[in-house]
Amino acid sequence: MSRGRREFLKLGAAAVGAAATSRASDAAGQEPPGSARITNWAGNYTYGVDRVHEAASVDEVRELVASRSRLNALGTRHCFNGIADSSHLLVSLREMAGVVALDAKKRTVTVEAGASYGQLCPPLHERGFALHNLASLPHISVAGACATATHGSGVSNANLAAAATDLELVTAAGDVLRLSLDEDGDEFQGAVVHLGALGVLTKVTLEVQPTYLMRQHVYLDLPEAALRDHFEEIVSAGYSVSLFTDWEGDSVEEVWIKSRVDAGADTRAEPDFFGARLAERDVHPIAELSAEHCTEQMGVVGPWYERLPHFRMGFTPSSGDELQSEFFVPRSEAVEAVAAIGRLGEQIHPHLLISELRTVAADQLWMSTAYGRDSLAIHFTWKPDWPSVRKVLPLIERELGPFGVRPHWGKLFTMQPQVLRSRYERLDDFRALARRLDPGGKFRNPFLDSAIFA
Ligand SMILES: Cc1cc2nc3c(=O)[nH]c(=O)nc-3n(C[C@H](O)[C@H](O)[C@H](O)COP(=O)(O)OP(=O)(O)OC[C@H]3O[C@@H](n4cnc5c(N)ncnc54)[C@H](O)[C@@H]3O)c2cc1C
């Protein structure tokens, strides 16, 4: 572990507070403390309004949208940048979070778009069904996850948005538009990863499958050489595999292997995994932190929604005040991309809490970070020190440039808009779709103006 990280964790809340008070207002929308305004989950971004309108029905959303010149929808506030921001009006569908229909024959579930995965998954499991994958925590909304192509891990698992088969949204005129994969094909695939730019999503239908059980084992200290020489075998060793590293030393600190199993499956695992040793107790992704908030490990069998995320629904997720960035490169070039980041280790780890490597299967969703290519996602959980992180991000983006890197839409990046736009071959189609559904730019905000429409 880096000395910087150890000191940060030792200082705990004091360090977090000091970092928070050093934040300055800047173009990324960060404001000095003391503002009474509403912030995102991490507290690093202050929205441009001081109240959120809670809508309770589709009709209310329609009236609101029709009567306003500008507004944006807000999910569970888990993005780290201004993608959800508005300086006019924010509307939340938090009260619209019910399961509308479960079609056992078609194997789909329809939910109101404000539902979080934490609200959706337990009743879905009770009725015998499951989703194909989940993110690291279940607290995020389905609409917000679709918006930014939120993903979990697994070489055969596409991101969460890829499960969508039907969407219902209120477009700029206040009309209800229904799109489906079956009937609207290509255009539907353009609308799923919507970046909040197409309207207010009110319902989403997701593909489901018969419910399943899982177990997870963690291995410690995977030799870097093993990752280089056996990358594909390692990331394919389970249904969902995550690797945690701080880019220091010559090993990857933790390998989390989540496997689908039958009821009554053995909790035991091989003691060795490509030179890594089996953990003998539950661990947190940041090894020094208590694992009490983490989903159960040690091979204990449980339902899919209690094993796929790293953090439990009922507990405070992750390590608290933090920043996040994530970058996607083709999985076929994963080893070279990891080596490129490894060369930046000294610049990265003073500011890092932990990095995670995950795989995401290719999809056909126009604005997806995994559009058209099986991907490796290289994630960074940073200390909450934006001035320092902002200096490191361009180095990472430069190193990953030759791999055609795409940044996570909901996390922090500094990539120039023209570079960003060059990474999405269906961007012009997405812009045309957005202009058709929202000709007056009602759902635009500075993030979208810069990243998509400039
Ligand atoms: C601790 C933590 C862990 C995370 N782990 C992961 C992870 O494992 N994998 C991953 O990929 N990402 C992860 N993220 C990022 C996060 O999942 C995404 O950024 C996601 O978009 C957040 O969803 P949200 O509901 O909070 O959306 P918000 O941040 O509230 O909004 C995001 C976007 O969705 C739009 N939106 C929300 N609701 C609607 C609606 N009803 N209609 C139209 N537009 C809407 C907003 O306008 C905005 O454009 C994590 C974030 C945190 C804080």
Coordinates of C-alpha atoms and ligand atoms in Angstrom, one line a residue:
M1 CA 0.0 0.0 0.0
S2 CA 1.2 3.5 -0.8
R3 CA 2.3 5.6 2.2
G4 CA 0.0 8.4 0.9
R5 CA -3.0 6.1 1.1
R6 CA -2.1 4.8 4.5
E7 CA -1.8 8.3 5.9
F8 CA -5.1 9.4 4.3
L9 CA -6.9 6.4 5.8
K10 CA -5.3 7.0 9.2
L11 CA -6.3 10.7 9.2
G12 CA -9.8 9.6 8.2
A13 CA -12.5 12.2 8.5
A14 CA -10.0 15.0 9.3
A15 CA -8.3 14.4 6.0
V16 CA -11.6 14.2 4.1
G17 CA -12.7 17.5 5.7
A18 CA -9.4 19.2 4.9
A19 CA -9.7 18.1 1.3
A20 CA -13.3 19.2 1.0
T21 CA -12.5 22.7 2.3
S22 CA -9.7 23.1 -0.2
R23 CA -12.1 22.7 -3.2
A24 CA -12.6 25.7 -5.4
S25 CA -15.3 26.7 -7.8
D26 CA -14.3 25.9 -11.4
A27 CA -15.6 25.0 -14.8
A28 CA -16.4 21.5 -13.6
G29 CA -19.1 23.0 -11.4
Q30 CA -17.4 22.6 -8.1
E31 CA -18.3 25.2 -5.6
P32 CA -16.8 26.3 -2.2
P33 CA -18.4 24.8 0.9
G34 CA -21.1 26.6 2.8
S35 CA -23.5 26.6 -0.1
A36 CA -27.0 25.5 0.8
R37 CA -27.5 24.0 -2.6
I38 CA -28.0 20.3 -3.4
T39 CA -24.9 18.2 -4.1
N40 CA -24.3 14.8 -5.7
W41 CA -23.6 11.7 -3.6
A42 CA -19.9 12.4 -3.3
G43 CA -20.4 16.0 -2.4
N44 CA -17.9 17.2 -5.0
Y45 CA -20.5 18.6 -7.4
T46 CA -23.1 21.3 -6.4
Y47 CA -26.2 21.4 -8.7
G48 CA -27.4 24.8 -10.0
V49 CA -30.7 24.7 -8.3
D50 CA -31.7 24.7 -4.6
R51 CA -34.7 22.3 -4.7
V52 CA -35.7 19.2 -6.6
H53 CA -39.3 18.7 -7.8
E54 CA -40.5 15.3 -6.9
A55 CA -42.9 14.0 -9.6
A56 CA -45.4 11.3 -8.6
S57 CA -47.0 10.3 -11.9
V58 CA -46.4 10.3 -15.6
D59 CA -49.1 13.0 -16.0
E60 CA -47.3 15.2 -13.6
V61 CA -44.0 14.7 -15.5
R62 CA -45.9 15.6 -18.7
E63 CA -47.3 18.8 -17.3
L64 CA -44.0 19.8 -15.9
V65 CA -42.1 19.2 -19.0
A66 CA -44.6 20.9 -21.2
S67 CA -44.7 24.0 -19.1
R68 CA -41.0 24.5 -18.6
S69 CA -38.4 25.9 -21.1
R70 CA -35.5 24.0 -19.5
L71 CA -35.2 21.1 -17.0
N72 CA -33.2 18.0 -16.3
A73 CA -34.0 14.7 -14.6
L74 CA -32.1 13.6 -11.5
G75 CA -31.6 10.0 -10.5
T76 CA -29.9 9.0 -7.2
R77 CA -27.1 11.6 -7.7
H78 CA -24.3 9.1 -8.1
C79 CA -22.5 10.8 -11.0
F80 CA -19.4 12.8 -10.2
N81 CA -19.8 15.4 -12.9
G82 CA -22.4 17.8 -14.2
I83 CA -24.3 15.4 -16.5
A84 CA -27.5 15.6 -14.4
D85 CA -27.2 19.3 -13.6
S86 CA -29.7 22.1 -14.4
S87 CA -29.7 25.8 -13.5
H88 CA -33.5 25.9 -14.1
L89 CA -35.3 22.8 -12.6
L90 CA -34.4 19.3 -11.5
V91 CA -37.1 16.7 -11.5
S92 CA -36.7 13.5 -9.5
L93 CA -38.8 10.3 -10.0
R94 CA -37.8 8.9 -6.7
E95 CA -41.5 8.5 -5.8
M96 CA -42.0 6.6 -9.1
A97 CA -40.2 3.4 -8.1
G98 CA -42.6 0.5 -8.4
V99 CA -42.5 -2.7 -10.3
V100 CA -45.2 -2.2 -13.0
A101 CA -45.3 -5.7 -14.6
L102 CA -43.4 -9.0 -14.6
D103 CA -44.0 -10.9 -17.8
A104 CA -42.8 -14.5 -16.9
K105 CA -43.4 -15.7 -20.5
K106 CA -41.5 -13.0 -22.2
R107 CA -39.0 -12.8 -19.4
T108 CA -39.2 -9.1 -18.8
V109 CA -39.8 -6.8 -15.9
T110 CA -41.1 -3.3 -16.3
V111 CA -40.2 -0.7 -13.6
E112 CA -40.9 2.9 -13.0
A113 CA -37.7 4.7 -13.9
G114 CA -37.0 6.1 -10.5
A115 CA -36.5 2.6 -9.0
S116 CA -33.1 1.7 -7.7
Y117 CA -31.7 -1.7 -8.2
G118 CA -31.9 -2.1 -4.4
Q119 CA -35.7 -1.7 -4.7
L120 CA -36.1 -3.8 -7.8
C121 CA -33.9 -6.9 -7.1
P122 CA -35.4 -8.4 -3.9
P123 CA -39.0 -8.6 -5.2
L124 CA -37.7 -9.8 -8.6
H125 CA -35.8 -12.7 -6.9
E126 CA -38.8 -13.6 -4.7
R127 CA -40.8 -14.1 -7.9
G128 CA -38.1 -16.3 -9.3
F129 CA -36.2 -14.0 -11.6
A130 CA -32.9 -12.1 -11.9
L131 CA -31.0 -9.5 -13.8
H132 CA -27.9 -10.5 -15.7
N133 CA -25.6 -8.2 -13.8
L134 CA -25.3 -5.3 -11.3
A135 CA -22.9 -2.5 -10.5
S136 CA -20.7 -2.3 -7.5
L137 CA -23.5 -1.0 -5.4
P138 CA -27.3 -1.3 -5.7
H139 CA -28.3 2.2 -4.7
I140 CA -28.3 3.8 -8.2
S141 CA -31.5 4.3 -10.2
V142 CA -32.4 2.2 -13.3
A143 CA -32.8 5.4 -15.4
G144 CA -29.5 6.8 -14.2
A145 CA -27.7 3.5 -14.9
C146 CA -29.1 3.4 -18.5
A147 CA -28.2 7.1 -19.0
T148 CA -24.4 6.5 -18.4
A149 CA -24.0 2.9 -19.5
T150 CA -23.3 1.8 -15.9
H151 CA -21.7 -1.7 -15.8
G152 CA -20.6 -4.5 -13.6
S153 CA -18.1 -7.1 -14.7
G154 CA -17.9 -10.4 -16.7
V155 CA -16.5 -11.2 -20.1
S156 CA -19.9 -12.3 -21.3
N157 CA -21.8 -9.6 -19.4
A158 CA -22.8 -6.4 -21.2
N159 CA -23.6 -3.3 -19.2
L160 CA -26.8 -2.8 -17.3
A161 CA -28.4 -0.7 -20.0
A162 CA -28.1 -3.6 -22.4
A163 CA -30.9 -5.4 -20.6
A164 CA -33.4 -2.8 -21.7
T165 CA -36.0 -4.0 -24.2
D166 CA -38.6 -1.1 -23.9
L167 CA -38.5 2.5 -22.8
E168 CA -41.2 5.0 -22.0
L169 CA -40.1 8.7 -21.9
V170 CA -41.7 12.1 -21.8
T171 CA -40.2 14.1 -24.7
A172 CA -39.8 17.9 -24.8
A173 CA -43.4 18.6 -26.0
G174 CA -44.7 16.7 -23.0
D175 CA -45.7 13.7 -25.1
V176 CA -45.2 10.1 -24.0
L177 CA -43.0 8.1 -26.4
R178 CA -42.6 4.4 -26.2
L179 CA -39.7 2.7 -27.9
S180 CA -39.0 -1.0 -28.1
L181 CA -36.1 -3.1 -29.3
D182 CA -38.5 -5.3 -31.3
E183 CA -40.2 -2.4 -33.1
D184 CA -37.7 0.4 -33.2
G185 CA -34.5 -1.6 -33.5
D186 CA -31.6 0.8 -34.3
E187 CA -33.3 3.9 -32.9
F188 CA -34.1 2.1 -29.7
Q189 CA -30.4 1.2 -29.4
G190 CA -29.7 4.9 -29.8
A191 CA -32.1 5.9 -27.0
V192 CA -31.1 3.5 -24.2
V193 CA -27.8 5.2 -23.2
H194 CA -29.6 8.5 -23.2
L195 CA -27.3 10.8 -21.2
G196 CA -30.4 12.5 -19.9
A197 CA -30.6 14.3 -23.3
L198 CA -33.8 12.7 -24.8
G199 CA -36.5 13.4 -22.3
V200 CA -37.6 12.2 -18.9
L201 CA -37.6 8.4 -18.7
T202 CA -40.7 7.2 -16.9
K203 CA -40.6 3.4 -17.4
V204 CA -38.0 0.9 -18.4
T205 CA -38.5 -2.8 -19.3
L206 CA -35.6 -5.1 -18.7
E207 CA -34.8 -8.6 -19.8
V208 CA -34.8 -11.1 -16.9
Q209 CA -33.8 -14.7 -16.5
P210 CA -34.6 -17.4 -13.9
T211 CA -33.1 -16.5 -10.6
Y212 CA -29.7 -17.9 -9.7
L213 CA -27.4 -18.3 -6.8
M214 CA -23.8 -17.1 -6.5
R215 CA -20.8 -17.2 -4.3
Q216 CA -17.6 -15.1 -4.2
H217 CA -14.1 -15.8 -3.3
V218 CA -11.3 -13.3 -2.9
Y219 CA -7.6 -13.9 -3.6
L220 CA -4.8 -11.7 -2.4
D221 CA -1.6 -10.5 -4.1
L222 CA -1.8 -11.7 -7.6
P223 CA 1.7 -11.4 -9.2
E224 CA 1.7 -8.7 -11.9
A225 CA 3.4 -11.2 -14.2
A226 CA 0.6 -13.6 -13.9
L227 CA -1.9 -10.9 -14.9
R228 CA 0.2 -10.1 -17.9
D229 CA 0.7 -13.8 -19.0
H230 CA -2.8 -15.1 -18.2
F231 CA -5.0 -12.1 -18.5
E232 CA -7.9 -13.8 -20.4
E233 CA -7.9 -16.9 -18.1
I234 CA -8.0 -14.6 -15.0
V235 CA -10.8 -12.4 -16.1
S236 CA -12.7 -15.4 -17.3
A237 CA -12.3 -17.3 -14.1
G238 CA -15.8 -16.5 -12.8
Y239 CA -19.1 -15.1 -14.0
S240 CA -17.9 -11.7 -12.8
V241 CA -14.3 -10.9 -11.9
S242 CA -12.9 -7.7 -10.4
L243 CA -9.2 -6.9 -9.8
F244 CA -8.2 -4.2 -7.2
T245 CA -4.8 -2.6 -7.4
D246 CA -3.1 0.6 -6.3
W247 CA -0.5 0.3 -9.1
E248 CA 2.3 0.0 -6.6
G249 CA 4.7 -3.0 -6.1
D250 CA 4.6 -6.0 -8.4
S251 CA 1.2 -7.5 -7.5
V252 CA -2.5 -6.9 -7.8
E253 CA -3.9 -6.6 -4.2
E254 CA -7.2 -8.4 -4.6
V255 CA -9.0 -10.6 -7.1
W256 CA -12.8 -11.0 -6.5
I257 CA -14.3 -14.0 -8.3
K258 CA -18.1 -14.2 -8.4
S259 CA -19.4 -17.5 -9.6
R260 CA -22.9 -18.8 -10.4
V261 CA -23.5 -22.0 -8.4
D262 CA -26.3 -24.5 -7.5
A263 CA -27.9 -24.5 -4.0
G264 CA -25.8 -26.4 -1.5
A265 CA -22.5 -25.7 -3.5
D266 CA -19.3 -26.2 -1.7
T267 CA -17.9 -23.0 -0.1
R268 CA -14.3 -24.2 -0.5
A269 CA -12.0 -23.0 -3.2
E270 CA -8.5 -23.7 -4.4
P271 CA -5.9 -22.1 -2.1
D272 CA -3.9 -20.7 -5.0
F273 CA -5.0 -18.7 -8.0
F274 CA -2.2 -18.0 -10.5
G275 CA 0.1 -17.3 -7.5
A276 CA -2.4 -15.4 -5.5
R277 CA -3.5 -16.8 -2.1
L278 CA -7.1 -17.4 -1.0
A279 CA -8.3 -14.8 1.6
E280 CA -9.2 -16.3 4.9
R281 CA -11.7 -13.6 5.9
D282 CA -14.0 -11.1 4.1
V283 CA -12.1 -8.1 2.8
H284 CA -12.9 -4.6 1.6
P285 CA -11.6 -3.5 -1.8
I286 CA -9.4 -1.1 0.2
A287 CA -7.7 -3.8 2.2
E288 CA -7.3 -1.6 5.3
L289 CA -11.0 -0.9 5.7
S290 CA -13.5 -3.1 7.5
A291 CA -15.5 -5.5 5.2
E292 CA -18.7 -5.1 7.2
H293 CA -20.3 -3.1 4.4
C294 CA -19.3 -5.6 1.7
T295 CA -21.4 -8.4 0.3
E296 CA -20.6 -11.8 1.8
Q297 CA -17.5 -13.6 0.6
M298 CA -15.7 -16.8 1.6
G299 CA -17.8 -18.8 -0.8
V300 CA -21.0 -18.5 1.1
V301 CA -23.8 -19.1 -1.4
G302 CA -26.5 -16.3 -1.7
P303 CA -28.9 -14.7 -4.2
W304 CA -27.4 -13.0 -7.2
Y305 CA -28.3 -9.5 -6.0
E306 CA -26.4 -10.0 -2.7
R307 CA -23.2 -11.2 -4.5
L308 CA -22.9 -9.2 -7.7
P309 CA -22.5 -5.8 -6.0
H310 CA -19.5 -5.3 -3.8
F311 CA -21.5 -3.3 -1.3
R312 CA -24.6 -4.2 0.6
M313 CA -27.8 -2.3 0.2
G314 CA -28.4 -1.6 3.8
F315 CA -25.0 -0.1 4.5
T316 CA -23.1 3.1 3.6
P317 CA -21.3 2.2 0.4
S318 CA -17.6 2.5 -0.5
S319 CA -15.2 4.5 1.7
G320 CA -17.1 7.8 1.9
D321 CA -15.9 11.1 0.4
E322 CA -14.2 10.2 -2.8
L323 CA -13.9 11.0 -6.5
Q324 CA -14.1 8.5 -9.3
S325 CA -12.9 8.2 -12.9
E326 CA -13.1 5.2 -15.3
F327 CA -11.7 4.6 -18.8
F328 CA -12.7 1.9 -21.3
V329 CA -10.3 0.3 -23.8
P330 CA -10.7 -2.7 -26.1
R331 CA -10.3 -6.0 -24.1
S332 CA -8.1 -7.2 -26.9
E333 CA -5.5 -4.6 -25.9
A334 CA -6.0 -4.9 -22.1
V335 CA -2.5 -6.1 -21.2
E336 CA -0.9 -3.2 -23.0
A337 CA -3.3 -0.7 -21.6
V338 CA -2.7 -2.0 -18.0
A339 CA 1.0 -1.7 -18.6
A340 CA 0.6 1.9 -19.8
I341 CA -1.2 2.8 -16.6
G342 CA 1.3 0.9 -14.5
R343 CA 4.1 3.2 -15.9
L344 CA 2.2 6.1 -14.4
G345 CA 2.1 4.4 -11.0
E346 CA 4.2 7.1 -9.2
Q347 CA 2.0 9.9 -10.5
I348 CA -1.2 8.0 -9.7
H349 CA -0.9 6.5 -6.3
P350 CA -0.4 9.6 -4.1
H351 CA -4.0 10.6 -5.1
L352 CA -5.5 7.1 -5.3
L353 CA -7.6 5.1 -2.8
I354 CA -7.9 2.1 -5.1
S355 CA -8.3 1.1 -8.8
E356 CA -10.5 -1.6 -10.1
L357 CA -10.2 -3.6 -13.4
R358 CA -13.4 -5.1 -14.8
T359 CA -14.5 -6.5 -18.2
V360 CA -17.7 -5.5 -20.1
A361 CA -19.1 -7.3 -23.1
A362 CA -19.7 -5.4 -26.4
D363 CA -23.1 -4.0 -27.1
Q364 CA -24.8 -2.0 -29.9
L365 CA -26.1 0.9 -27.9
W366 CA -24.9 4.0 -29.7
M367 CA -23.5 6.0 -26.8
S368 CA -22.4 3.0 -24.7
T369 CA -18.8 3.0 -23.5
A370 CA -18.7 -0.7 -24.8
Y371 CA -20.3 0.1 -28.2
G372 CA -19.0 -2.4 -30.7
R373 CA -16.1 -3.7 -28.6
D374 CA -15.5 -6.1 -25.7
S375 CA -13.9 -3.8 -23.2
L376 CA -11.7 -3.5 -20.2
A377 CA -12.8 -0.9 -17.7
I378 CA -10.0 0.8 -15.7
H379 CA -11.5 2.5 -12.7
F380 CA -9.9 4.9 -10.2
T381 CA -11.3 5.8 -6.8
W382 CA -9.5 9.0 -5.9
K383 CA -9.0 10.9 -2.7
P384 CA -11.4 13.9 -2.7
D385 CA -8.7 16.3 -4.0
W386 CA -9.9 17.6 -7.3
P387 CA -7.0 20.0 -8.0
S388 CA -4.6 17.0 -7.8
V389 CA -6.8 14.6 -9.7
R390 CA -7.3 17.1 -12.4
K391 CA -3.6 17.1 -13.0
V392 CA -3.3 13.3 -13.2
L393 CA -6.3 12.7 -15.5
P394 CA -4.8 14.1 -18.7
L395 CA -1.7 11.8 -18.2
I396 CA -4.0 8.8 -18.0
E397 CA -6.1 10.0 -21.0
R398 CA -2.9 10.5 -23.0
E399 CA -1.5 7.1 -22.2
L400 CA -4.7 5.4 -23.1
G401 CA -5.3 7.6 -26.2
P402 CA -3.7 5.0 -28.6
F403 CA -6.3 2.5 -27.4
G404 CA -9.2 4.7 -28.4
V405 CA -10.1 5.2 -24.8
R406 CA -13.7 6.2 -23.8
P407 CA -14.4 7.8 -20.4
H408 CA -17.3 6.8 -18.2
W409 CA -20.1 9.3 -18.8
G410 CA -20.9 9.7 -15.1
K411 CA -17.3 10.1 -13.7
L412 CA -14.5 12.6 -13.9
F413 CA -12.5 13.2 -17.0
T414 CA -10.7 16.0 -18.8
M415 CA -10.7 14.8 -22.4
Q416 CA -11.4 17.5 -24.9
P417 CA -14.9 17.4 -26.4
Q418 CA -13.6 16.9 -30.0
V419 CA -11.5 13.9 -28.9
L420 CA -14.4 12.5 -26.9
R421 CA -16.8 12.8 -29.8
S422 CA -14.3 11.1 -32.2
R423 CA -14.6 8.0 -30.1
Y424 CA -18.4 7.5 -30.8
E425 CA -19.1 6.5 -34.4
R426 CA -22.9 6.9 -33.9
L427 CA -22.6 10.3 -32.2
D428 CA -24.1 12.2 -35.2
D429 CA -27.1 9.9 -35.2
F430 CA -27.5 10.4 -31.4
R431 CA -27.4 14.2 -31.9
A432 CA -30.0 14.0 -34.6
L433 CA -32.2 11.8 -32.4
A434 CA -31.9 14.3 -29.5
R435 CA -32.7 17.2 -31.8
R436 CA -35.8 15.5 -33.1
L437 CA -37.1 14.7 -29.6
D438 CA -35.9 17.9 -28.1
P439 CA -35.7 20.6 -30.9
G440 CA -35.4 23.5 -28.5
G441 CA -32.7 22.0 -26.3
K442 CA -35.0 21.8 -23.2
F443 CA -32.9 19.0 -21.7
R444 CA -29.5 20.4 -22.5
N445 CA -27.0 21.6 -19.8
P446 CA -23.4 22.7 -20.0
F447 CA -22.1 19.1 -19.8
L448 CA -24.2 18.0 -22.7
D449 CA -23.5 21.2 -24.7
S450 CA -19.8 20.7 -24.3
A451 CA -19.5 16.9 -24.6
I452 CA -22.2 16.2 -27.2
F453 CA -23.7 19.2 -28.9
A454 CA -20.8 21.7 -29.3
Ligands
LIG1 C1 -20.1 4.7 -4.9 C2 -20.3 4.6 -6.4 C3 -20.2 3.5 -7.0 C4 -20.4 3.4 -8.4 N1 -20.2 2.2 -9.0 C5 -20.4 2.1 -10.3 C6 -20.1 0.8 -11.0 O1 -19.9 -0.2 -10.4 N2 -20.3 0.8 -12.4 C7 -20.5 1.9 -13.1 O2 -20.6 1.8 -14.3 N3 -20.8 3.1 -12.5 C8 -20.7 3.2 -11.1 N4 -20.9 4.4 -10.5 C9 -21.4 5.5 -11.3 C10 -22.9 5.5 -11.4 O3 -23.5 4.3 -11.4 C11 -23.5 6.2 -12.6 O4 -22.9 7.4 -12.7 C12 -25.0 6.3 -12.7 O5 -25.4 7.0 -13.8 C13 -25.6 6.9 -11.5 O6 -27.0 6.8 -11.6 P1 -27.9 7.9 -10.8 O7 -29.3 7.3 -10.7 O8 -27.3 8.2 -9.5 O9 -27.9 9.0 -11.8 P2 -27.7 10.6 -11.6 O10 -26.3 10.9 -11.3 O11 -28.7 11.2 -10.7 O12 -28.0 11.0 -13.2 C14 -27.2 10.5 -14.2 C15 -27.8 10.8 -15.5 O13 -29.1 10.1 -15.6 C16 -30.1 11.0 -16.0 N5 -31.3 10.6 -15.4 C17 -31.6 10.1 -14.2 N6 -32.9 9.8 -14.1 C18 -33.5 10.1 -15.3 C19 -34.8 10.0 -15.8 N7 -35.8 9.5 -15.1 N8 -35.0 10.4 -17.1 C20 -34.0 10.9 -17.8 N9 -32.8 11.0 -17.4 C21 -32.5 10.6 -16.1 C22 -29.6 12.4 -15.5 O14 -30.2 13.5 -16.1 C23 -28.1 12.2 -15.8 O15 -27.9 12.5 -17.2 C24 -20.8 4.5 -9.1 C25 -21.0 5.7 -8.5 C26 -20.8 5.8 -7.1 C27 -21.0 7.1 -6.4

